[in-house]
Coordinates of C-alpha atoms and ligand atoms in Angstrom, one line a residue:
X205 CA 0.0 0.0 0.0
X206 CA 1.4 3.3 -1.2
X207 CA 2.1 6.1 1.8
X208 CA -0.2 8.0 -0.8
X209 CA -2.7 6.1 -0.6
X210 CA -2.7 5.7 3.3
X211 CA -2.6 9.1 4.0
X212 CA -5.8 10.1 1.0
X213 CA -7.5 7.4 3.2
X214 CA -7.4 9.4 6.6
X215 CA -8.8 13.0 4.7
X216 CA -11.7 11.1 3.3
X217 CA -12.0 9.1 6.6
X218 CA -12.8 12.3 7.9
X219 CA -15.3 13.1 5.8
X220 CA -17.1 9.8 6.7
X221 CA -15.8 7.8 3.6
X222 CA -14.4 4.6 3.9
X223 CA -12.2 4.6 0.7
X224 CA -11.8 0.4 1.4
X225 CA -15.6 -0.4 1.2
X226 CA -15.9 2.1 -1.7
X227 CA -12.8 0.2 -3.7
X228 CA -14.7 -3.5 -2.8
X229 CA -18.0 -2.0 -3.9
X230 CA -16.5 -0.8 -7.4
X231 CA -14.9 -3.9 -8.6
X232 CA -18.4 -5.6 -8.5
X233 CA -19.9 -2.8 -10.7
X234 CA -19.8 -4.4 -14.5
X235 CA -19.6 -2.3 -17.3
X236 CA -20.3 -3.6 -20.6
X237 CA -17.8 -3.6 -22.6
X238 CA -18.8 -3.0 -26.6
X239 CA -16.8 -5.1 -29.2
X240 CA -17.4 -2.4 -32.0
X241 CA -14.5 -0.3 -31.1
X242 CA -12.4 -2.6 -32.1
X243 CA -13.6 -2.6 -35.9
X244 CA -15.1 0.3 -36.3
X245 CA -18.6 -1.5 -36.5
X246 CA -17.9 -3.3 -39.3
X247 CA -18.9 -7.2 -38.3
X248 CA -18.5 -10.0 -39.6
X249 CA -22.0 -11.0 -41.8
X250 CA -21.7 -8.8 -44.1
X251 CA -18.8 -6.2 -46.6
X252 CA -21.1 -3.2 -46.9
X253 CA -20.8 -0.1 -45.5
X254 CA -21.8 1.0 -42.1
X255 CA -25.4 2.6 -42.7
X256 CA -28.3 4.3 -40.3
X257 CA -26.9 7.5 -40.0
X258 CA -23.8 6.5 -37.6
X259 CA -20.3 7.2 -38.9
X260 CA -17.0 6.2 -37.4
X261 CA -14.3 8.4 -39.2
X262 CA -10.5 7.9 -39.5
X263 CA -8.2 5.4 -41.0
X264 CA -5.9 4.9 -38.3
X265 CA -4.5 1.3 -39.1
X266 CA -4.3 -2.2 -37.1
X267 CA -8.1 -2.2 -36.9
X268 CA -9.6 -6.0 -36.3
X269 CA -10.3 -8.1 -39.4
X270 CA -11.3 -10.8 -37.9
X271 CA -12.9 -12.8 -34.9
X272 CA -9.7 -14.2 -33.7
X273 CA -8.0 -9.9 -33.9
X274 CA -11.2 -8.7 -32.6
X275 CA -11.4 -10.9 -29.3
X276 CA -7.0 -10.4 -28.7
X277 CA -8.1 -6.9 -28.5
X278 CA -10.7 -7.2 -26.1
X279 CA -8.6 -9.5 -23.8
X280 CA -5.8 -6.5 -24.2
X281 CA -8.3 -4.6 -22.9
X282 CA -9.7 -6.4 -20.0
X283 CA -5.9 -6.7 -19.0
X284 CA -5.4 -3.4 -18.9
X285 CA -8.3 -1.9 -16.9
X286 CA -9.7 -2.4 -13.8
X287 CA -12.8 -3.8 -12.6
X288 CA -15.5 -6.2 -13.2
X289 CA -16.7 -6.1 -17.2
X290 CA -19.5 -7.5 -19.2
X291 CA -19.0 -8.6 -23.0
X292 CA -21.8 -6.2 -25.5
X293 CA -22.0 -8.1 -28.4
X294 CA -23.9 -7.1 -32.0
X295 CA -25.9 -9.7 -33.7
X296 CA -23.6 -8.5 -36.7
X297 CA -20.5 -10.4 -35.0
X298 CA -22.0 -14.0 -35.5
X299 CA -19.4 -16.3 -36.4
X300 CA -20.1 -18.7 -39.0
X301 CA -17.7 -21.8 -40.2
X302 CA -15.9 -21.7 -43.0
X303 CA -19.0 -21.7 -46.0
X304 CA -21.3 -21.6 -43.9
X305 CA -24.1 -18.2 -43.7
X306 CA -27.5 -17.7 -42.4
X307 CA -29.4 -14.0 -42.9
X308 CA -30.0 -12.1 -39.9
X309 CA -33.4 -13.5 -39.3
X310 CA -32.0 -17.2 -39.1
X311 CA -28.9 -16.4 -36.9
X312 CA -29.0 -18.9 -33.6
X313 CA -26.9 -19.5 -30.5
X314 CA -24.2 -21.1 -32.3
X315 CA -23.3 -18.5 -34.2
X316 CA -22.1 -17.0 -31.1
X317 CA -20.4 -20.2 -28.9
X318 CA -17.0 -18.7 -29.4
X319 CA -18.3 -15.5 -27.7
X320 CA -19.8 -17.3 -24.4
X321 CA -16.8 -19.4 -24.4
X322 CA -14.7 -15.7 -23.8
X323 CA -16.9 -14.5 -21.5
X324 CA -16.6 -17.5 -19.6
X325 CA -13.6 -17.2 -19.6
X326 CA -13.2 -14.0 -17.9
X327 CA -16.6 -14.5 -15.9
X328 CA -18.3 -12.0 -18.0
X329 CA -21.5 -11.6 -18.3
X330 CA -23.0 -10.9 -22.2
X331 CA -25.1 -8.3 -23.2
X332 CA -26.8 -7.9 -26.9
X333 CA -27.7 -6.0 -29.7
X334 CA -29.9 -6.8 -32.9
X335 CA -28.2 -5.0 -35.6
X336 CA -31.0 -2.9 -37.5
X337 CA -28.7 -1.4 -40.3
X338 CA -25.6 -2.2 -42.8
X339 CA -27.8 -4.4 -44.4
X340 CA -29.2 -4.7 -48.3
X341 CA -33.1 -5.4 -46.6
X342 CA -32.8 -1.8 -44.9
X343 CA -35.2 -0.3 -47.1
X344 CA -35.5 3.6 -48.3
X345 CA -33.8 4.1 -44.6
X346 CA -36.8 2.1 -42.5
X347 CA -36.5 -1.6 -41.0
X348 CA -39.1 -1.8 -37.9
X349 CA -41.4 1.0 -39.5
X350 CA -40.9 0.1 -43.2
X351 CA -44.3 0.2 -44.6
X352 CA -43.0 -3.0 -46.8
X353 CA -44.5 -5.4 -45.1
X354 CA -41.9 -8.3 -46.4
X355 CA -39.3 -5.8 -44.8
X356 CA -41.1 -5.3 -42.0
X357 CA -41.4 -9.4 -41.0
X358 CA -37.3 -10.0 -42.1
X359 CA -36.3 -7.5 -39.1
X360 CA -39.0 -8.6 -36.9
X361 CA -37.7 -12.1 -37.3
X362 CA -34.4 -10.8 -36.4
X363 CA -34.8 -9.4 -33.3
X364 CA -37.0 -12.6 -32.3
X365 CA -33.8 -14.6 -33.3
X366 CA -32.0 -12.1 -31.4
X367 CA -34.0 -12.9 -28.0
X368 CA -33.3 -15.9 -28.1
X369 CA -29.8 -15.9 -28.7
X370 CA -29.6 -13.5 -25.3
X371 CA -31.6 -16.4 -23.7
X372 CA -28.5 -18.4 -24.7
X373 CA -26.4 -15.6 -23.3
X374 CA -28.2 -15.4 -20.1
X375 CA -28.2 -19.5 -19.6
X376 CA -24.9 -19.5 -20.5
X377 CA -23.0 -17.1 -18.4
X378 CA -25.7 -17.0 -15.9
X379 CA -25.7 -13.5 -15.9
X380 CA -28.7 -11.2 -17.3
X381 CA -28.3 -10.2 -21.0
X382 CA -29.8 -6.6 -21.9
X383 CA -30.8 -6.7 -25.2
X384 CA -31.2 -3.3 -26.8
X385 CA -33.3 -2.4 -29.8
X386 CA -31.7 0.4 -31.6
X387 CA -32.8 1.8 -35.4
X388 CA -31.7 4.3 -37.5
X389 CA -35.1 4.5 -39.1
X390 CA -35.8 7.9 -40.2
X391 CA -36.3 10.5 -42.9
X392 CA -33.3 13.0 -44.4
X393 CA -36.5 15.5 -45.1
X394 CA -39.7 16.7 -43.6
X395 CA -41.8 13.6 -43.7
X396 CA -45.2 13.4 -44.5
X397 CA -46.3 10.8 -42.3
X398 CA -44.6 11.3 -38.7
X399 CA -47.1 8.7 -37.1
X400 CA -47.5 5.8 -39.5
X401 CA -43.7 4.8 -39.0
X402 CA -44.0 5.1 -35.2
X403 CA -47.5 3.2 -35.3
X404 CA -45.4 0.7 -37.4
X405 CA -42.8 0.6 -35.1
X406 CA -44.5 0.1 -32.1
X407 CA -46.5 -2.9 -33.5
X408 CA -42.8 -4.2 -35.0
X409 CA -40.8 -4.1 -31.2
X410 CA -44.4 -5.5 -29.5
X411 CA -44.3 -8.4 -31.6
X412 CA -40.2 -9.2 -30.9
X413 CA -41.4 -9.1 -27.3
X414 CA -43.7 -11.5 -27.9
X415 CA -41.2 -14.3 -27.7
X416 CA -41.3 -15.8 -24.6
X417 CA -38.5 -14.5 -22.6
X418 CA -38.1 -14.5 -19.1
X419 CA -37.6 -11.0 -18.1
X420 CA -35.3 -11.6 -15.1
X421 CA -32.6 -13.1 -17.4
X422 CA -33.7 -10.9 -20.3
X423 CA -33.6 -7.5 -20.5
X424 CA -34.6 -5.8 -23.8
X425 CA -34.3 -1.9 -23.9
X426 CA -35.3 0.7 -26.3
X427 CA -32.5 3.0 -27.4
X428 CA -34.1 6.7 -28.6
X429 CA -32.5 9.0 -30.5
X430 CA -32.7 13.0 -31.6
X431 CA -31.0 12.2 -35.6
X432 CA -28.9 10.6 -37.6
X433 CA -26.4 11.8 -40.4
X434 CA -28.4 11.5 -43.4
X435 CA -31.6 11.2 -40.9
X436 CA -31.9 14.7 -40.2
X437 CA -35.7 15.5 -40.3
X438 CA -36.8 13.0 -38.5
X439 CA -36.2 9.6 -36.4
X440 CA -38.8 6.9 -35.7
X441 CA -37.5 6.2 -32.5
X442 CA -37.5 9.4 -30.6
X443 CA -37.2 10.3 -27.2
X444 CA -40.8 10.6 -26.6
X445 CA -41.5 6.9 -28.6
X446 CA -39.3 5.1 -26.1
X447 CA -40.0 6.5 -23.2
X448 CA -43.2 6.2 -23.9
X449 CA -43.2 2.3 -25.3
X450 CA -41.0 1.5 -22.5
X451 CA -43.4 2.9 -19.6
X452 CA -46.5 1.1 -21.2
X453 CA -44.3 -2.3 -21.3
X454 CA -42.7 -1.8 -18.0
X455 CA -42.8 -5.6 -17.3
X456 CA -41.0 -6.7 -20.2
X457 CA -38.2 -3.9 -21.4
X458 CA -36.6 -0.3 -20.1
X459 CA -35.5 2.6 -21.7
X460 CA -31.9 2.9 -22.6
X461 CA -30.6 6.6 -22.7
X462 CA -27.3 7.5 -25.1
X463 CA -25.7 10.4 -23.7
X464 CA -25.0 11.1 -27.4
X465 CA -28.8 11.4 -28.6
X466 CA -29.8 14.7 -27.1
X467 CA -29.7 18.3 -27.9
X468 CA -26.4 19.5 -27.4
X469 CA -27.8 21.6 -23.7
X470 CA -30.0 18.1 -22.6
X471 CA -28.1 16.4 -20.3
X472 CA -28.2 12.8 -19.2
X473 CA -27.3 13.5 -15.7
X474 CA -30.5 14.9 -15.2
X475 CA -32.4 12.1 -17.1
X476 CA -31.1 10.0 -14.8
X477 CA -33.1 10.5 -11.6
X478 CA -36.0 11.6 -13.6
X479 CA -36.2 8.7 -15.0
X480 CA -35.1 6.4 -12.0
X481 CA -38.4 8.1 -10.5
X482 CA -40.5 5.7 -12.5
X483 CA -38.6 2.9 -14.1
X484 CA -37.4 0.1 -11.7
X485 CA -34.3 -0.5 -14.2
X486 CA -32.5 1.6 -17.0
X487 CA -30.1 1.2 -19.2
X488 CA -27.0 3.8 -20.5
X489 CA -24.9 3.5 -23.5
X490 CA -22.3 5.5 -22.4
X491 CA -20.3 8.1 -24.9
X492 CA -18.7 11.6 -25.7
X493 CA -21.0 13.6 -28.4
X494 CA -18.7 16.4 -29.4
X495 CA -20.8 18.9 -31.4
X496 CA -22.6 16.0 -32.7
X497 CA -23.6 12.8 -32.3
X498 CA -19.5 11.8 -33.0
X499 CA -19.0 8.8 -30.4
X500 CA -16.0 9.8 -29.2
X501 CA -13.7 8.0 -26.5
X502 CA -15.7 8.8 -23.6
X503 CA -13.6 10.8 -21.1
X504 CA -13.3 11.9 -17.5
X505 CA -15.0 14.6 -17.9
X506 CA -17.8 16.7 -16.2
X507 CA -21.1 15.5 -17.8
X508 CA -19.3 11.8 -17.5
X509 CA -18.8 12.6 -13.8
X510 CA -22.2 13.9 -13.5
X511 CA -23.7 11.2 -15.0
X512 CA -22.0 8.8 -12.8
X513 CA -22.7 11.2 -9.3
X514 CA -26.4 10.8 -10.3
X515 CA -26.2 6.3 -10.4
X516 CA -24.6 6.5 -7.4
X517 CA -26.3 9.2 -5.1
X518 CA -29.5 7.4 -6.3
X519 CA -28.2 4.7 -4.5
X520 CA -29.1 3.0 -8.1
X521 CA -26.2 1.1 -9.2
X522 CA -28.0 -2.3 -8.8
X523 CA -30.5 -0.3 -11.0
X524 CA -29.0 1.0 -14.0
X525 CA -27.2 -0.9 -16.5
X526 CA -24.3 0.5 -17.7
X527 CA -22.7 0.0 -21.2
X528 CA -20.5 2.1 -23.4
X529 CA -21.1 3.0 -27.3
X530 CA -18.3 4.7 -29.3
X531 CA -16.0 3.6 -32.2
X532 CA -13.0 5.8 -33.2
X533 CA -10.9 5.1 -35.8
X534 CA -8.7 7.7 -35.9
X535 CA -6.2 6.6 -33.2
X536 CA -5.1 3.5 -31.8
X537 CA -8.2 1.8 -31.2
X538 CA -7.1 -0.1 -28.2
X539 CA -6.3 3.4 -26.2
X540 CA -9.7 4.8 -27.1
X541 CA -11.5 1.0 -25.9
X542 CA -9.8 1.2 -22.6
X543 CA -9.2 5.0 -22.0
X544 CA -13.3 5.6 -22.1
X545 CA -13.0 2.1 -19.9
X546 CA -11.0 3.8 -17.6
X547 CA -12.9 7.1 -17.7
X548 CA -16.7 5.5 -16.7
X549 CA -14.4 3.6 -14.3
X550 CA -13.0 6.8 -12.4
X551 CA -16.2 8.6 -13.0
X552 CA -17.8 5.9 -10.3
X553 CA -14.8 5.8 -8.3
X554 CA -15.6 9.7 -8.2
X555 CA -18.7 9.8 -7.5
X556 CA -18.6 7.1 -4.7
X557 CA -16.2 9.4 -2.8
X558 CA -18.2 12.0 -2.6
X559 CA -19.8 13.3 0.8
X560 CA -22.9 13.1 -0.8
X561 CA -24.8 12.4 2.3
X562 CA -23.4 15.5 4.0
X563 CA -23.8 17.8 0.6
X564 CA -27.5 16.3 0.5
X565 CA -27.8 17.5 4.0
X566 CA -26.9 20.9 3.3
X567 CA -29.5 21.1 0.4
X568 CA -32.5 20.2 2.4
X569 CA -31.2 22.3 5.2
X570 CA -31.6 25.1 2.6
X571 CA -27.6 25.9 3.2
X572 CA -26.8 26.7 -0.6
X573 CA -23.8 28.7 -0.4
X574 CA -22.1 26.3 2.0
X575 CA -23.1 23.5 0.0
X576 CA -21.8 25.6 -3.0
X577 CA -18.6 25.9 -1.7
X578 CA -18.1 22.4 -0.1
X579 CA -19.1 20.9 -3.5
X580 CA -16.2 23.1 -5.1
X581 CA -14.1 21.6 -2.1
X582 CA -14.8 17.7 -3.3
X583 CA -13.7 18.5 -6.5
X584 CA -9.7 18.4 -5.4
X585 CA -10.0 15.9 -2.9
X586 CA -6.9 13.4 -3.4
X587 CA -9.3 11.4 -5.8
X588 CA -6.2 10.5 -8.1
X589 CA -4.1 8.6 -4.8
X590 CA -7.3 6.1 -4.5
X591 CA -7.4 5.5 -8.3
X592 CA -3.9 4.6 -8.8
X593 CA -3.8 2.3 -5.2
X594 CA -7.3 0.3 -7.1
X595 CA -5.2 0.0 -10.4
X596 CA -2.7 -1.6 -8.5
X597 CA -4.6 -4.0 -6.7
X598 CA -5.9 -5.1 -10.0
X599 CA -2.8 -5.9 -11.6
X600 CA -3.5 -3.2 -14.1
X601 CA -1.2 -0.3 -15.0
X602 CA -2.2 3.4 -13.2
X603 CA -1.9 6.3 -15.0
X604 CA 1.8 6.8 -15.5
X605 CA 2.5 3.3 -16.9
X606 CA -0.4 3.3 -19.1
X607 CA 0.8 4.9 -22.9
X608 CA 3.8 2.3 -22.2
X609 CA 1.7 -0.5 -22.2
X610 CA -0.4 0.7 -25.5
X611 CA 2.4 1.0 -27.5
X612 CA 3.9 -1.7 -26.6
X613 CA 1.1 -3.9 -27.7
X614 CA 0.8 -1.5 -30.8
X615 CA 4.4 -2.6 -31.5
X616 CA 4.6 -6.5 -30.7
X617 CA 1.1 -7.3 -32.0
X618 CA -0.5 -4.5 -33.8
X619 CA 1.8 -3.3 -36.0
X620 CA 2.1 -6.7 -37.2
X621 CA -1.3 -6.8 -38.7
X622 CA -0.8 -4.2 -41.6
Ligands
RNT256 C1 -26.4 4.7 -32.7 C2 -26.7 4.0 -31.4 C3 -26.4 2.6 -31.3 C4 -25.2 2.1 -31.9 C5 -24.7 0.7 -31.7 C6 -23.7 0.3 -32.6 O1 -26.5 6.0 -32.7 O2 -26.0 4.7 -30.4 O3 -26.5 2.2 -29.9 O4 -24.1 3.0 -31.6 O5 -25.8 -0.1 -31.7
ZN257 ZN1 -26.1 3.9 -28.4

């Protein structure tokens, strides 16, 4: 133990924080971990472009090209950052033998043994994603909504497939699987039907959950979202749709909130307890919009903290499921994977030592320009001494070792690739 850490332990000691139970609490906390960094959401089923108005941008090189790269990556990954991790899988990254393909609305279980066998490996739980987009039966933009009826039944028979590969998932690793239902579905101009597509919708995600599922192991979510690039006017799946479908199907799915899909001044730190009001469980995909919907490397930084003082001063950690959702390819992908890793990471390590108790206090007590200063005060609490003593009892690197270790894998294995 680091004289560092021993003495950052007797300032927060005295402000009624016991920084051991705080580091045992954290390393239960999973965060999923989402394999599309690692290949810029490219997949395996398919050689098209990546379509429903997301975009990763860059050509940094060394990106995964196949199962095998994909999962050294991830295991890099794990190594390298602290904490208790789930595996987020996309129904794009089924595996098939050699010859062998199924369509998305015929993809089973087996398609996806060699990820349960890495998430048993680590312990992991899985979590899951249908993948509505990148695919020739996306038609004029729509899946879900698609007034083509044939369309319509292909992606409602992939995210029934879908459910019951998380069953498999959940069986598996014995571990709940959240299974979120994203689409890019949308218009580039003014509509002139806003409802039809919704109505659509709706009937589309009601019908997926209409294969039996037990919701304890299961845990479909519906992802909303403000637009898309090339989806500018409009999207299907709105905030107001899935809040909405997710309140009147309380027993059988949640809303998940991306910090990316707002207006630039919304903030998901507020959504948060709003939402926690009403909704026994919610979901997070966790990210860094920067102007726009970018998906950058999330970082440590104040709406990330935020977001992460909200889960825990809601006591809601058992309540909120946490996963992260960006892709850069425009550095080192490996450093952007475990850097936002690292970021949600402190951002609960954060929150959790914060007097929140005693700044709550002050609140109620109507005290606001105490409270005002004393949060100030928390801010430069020896936060970094605690974070660096929890890397080491990982066996990960802290801070100062961490660019080392990146390149060095970017040198023995990476580089190897191109
Ligand atoms: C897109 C959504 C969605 C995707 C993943 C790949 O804007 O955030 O969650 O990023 O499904
Ligand atoms: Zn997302």
């Amino acid at each position: 133990m680091s004289s560092r850490y021993e003495s950052a332990k007797e300032i927060y000691a005295k402000l009624g924080i016991d920084t051991e139970a705080v580091l045992e609490k954290l390393k239960t906390v999973p965060i999923s971990l989402h394999c599309w960094q690692g290949d810029d959401v490219t997949g395996f089923d398919h050689d098209g472009p990546l379509t429903g108005g997301i975009q990763t941008t860059g050509h940094y090189p060394y990106k995964a090209r196949t199962p095998e790269e994909l999962m050294q990556d991830i295991e890099k990954v794990l190594a390298i950052c602290p904490g208790a991790k789930k595996l987020n899988v996309h129904a794009c990254y089924a595996i098939f033998e050699k010859g062998e393909f199924v369509d998305r609305d015929k993809i089973e279980p087996k398609h996806f043994k060699k990820w349960v066998d890495l998430a048993k490996k680590y312990k992991m739980g899985i979590d899951f994603n249908p993948t509505f987009f990148s695919h020739p039966k996306v038609k004029n933009g729509l899946t879900l909504s698609s007034p083509d009826e044939e369309t319509r039944k292909f992606w409602i028979a992939h995210g029934k497939a879908c459910i019951r590969i998380s069953e498999y998932f959940a069986k598996e690793t014995g571990i709940p699987c959240v299974m979120n239902i994203w689409t890019g579905d949308g218009f580039k101009d003014i509509p002139a039907d806003r409802m039809g597509p919704r109505m659509r919708y709706k009937d589309s995600i009601e019908q997926i959950l209409s294969e039996p599922y037990d919701y304890n192991m299961v845990k479909p979510c519906v992802e909303s979202k403000v637009f898309g690039i090339g989806v500018e006017s409009y999207t299907v799946g709105s905030g107001e749709f899935a809040l909405s479908f997710a309140a009147e199907h309380k027993d059988k799915c949640m809303p998940l909130m991306d910090n990316g899909h707002y207006h630039p001044t919304e903030v998901v730190s507020d959504k948060i307890p709003a939402l926690l009001c009403f909704f026994p469980e919610i979901a997070l995909h966790i990210t860094r919009p920067v102007r726009w919907d970018s998906d950058h490397s999330v970082l440590f930084d104040d709406e990330t903290k935020e977001m992460a003082k909200e889960i825990v001063r809601c006591n809601a950690l058992d309540r909120v499921y946490m996963a992260l959702d960006y892709f850069d390819a425009s550095i080192n992908r490996i450093a952007s994977w475990a850097v936002g890793l690292r970021s949600w990471q402190k951002a609960l390590l954060n929150a959790m030592l914060i007097p929140s108790e005693m700044l709550k206090n002050l609140q109620d007590e109507g005290k606001l320009w105490e409270l005002f200063v004393k949060q100030e005060a928390a801010k430069v609490l020896p936060f970094s001494d605690i974070w660096d003593e929890y890397c080491r009892r990982a066996g990960v690197p802290t801070e100062c070792e961490f660019f080392d270790e990146l390149n060095k894998y970017e040198k023995e294995v990476l580089a190897k690739r191109a």
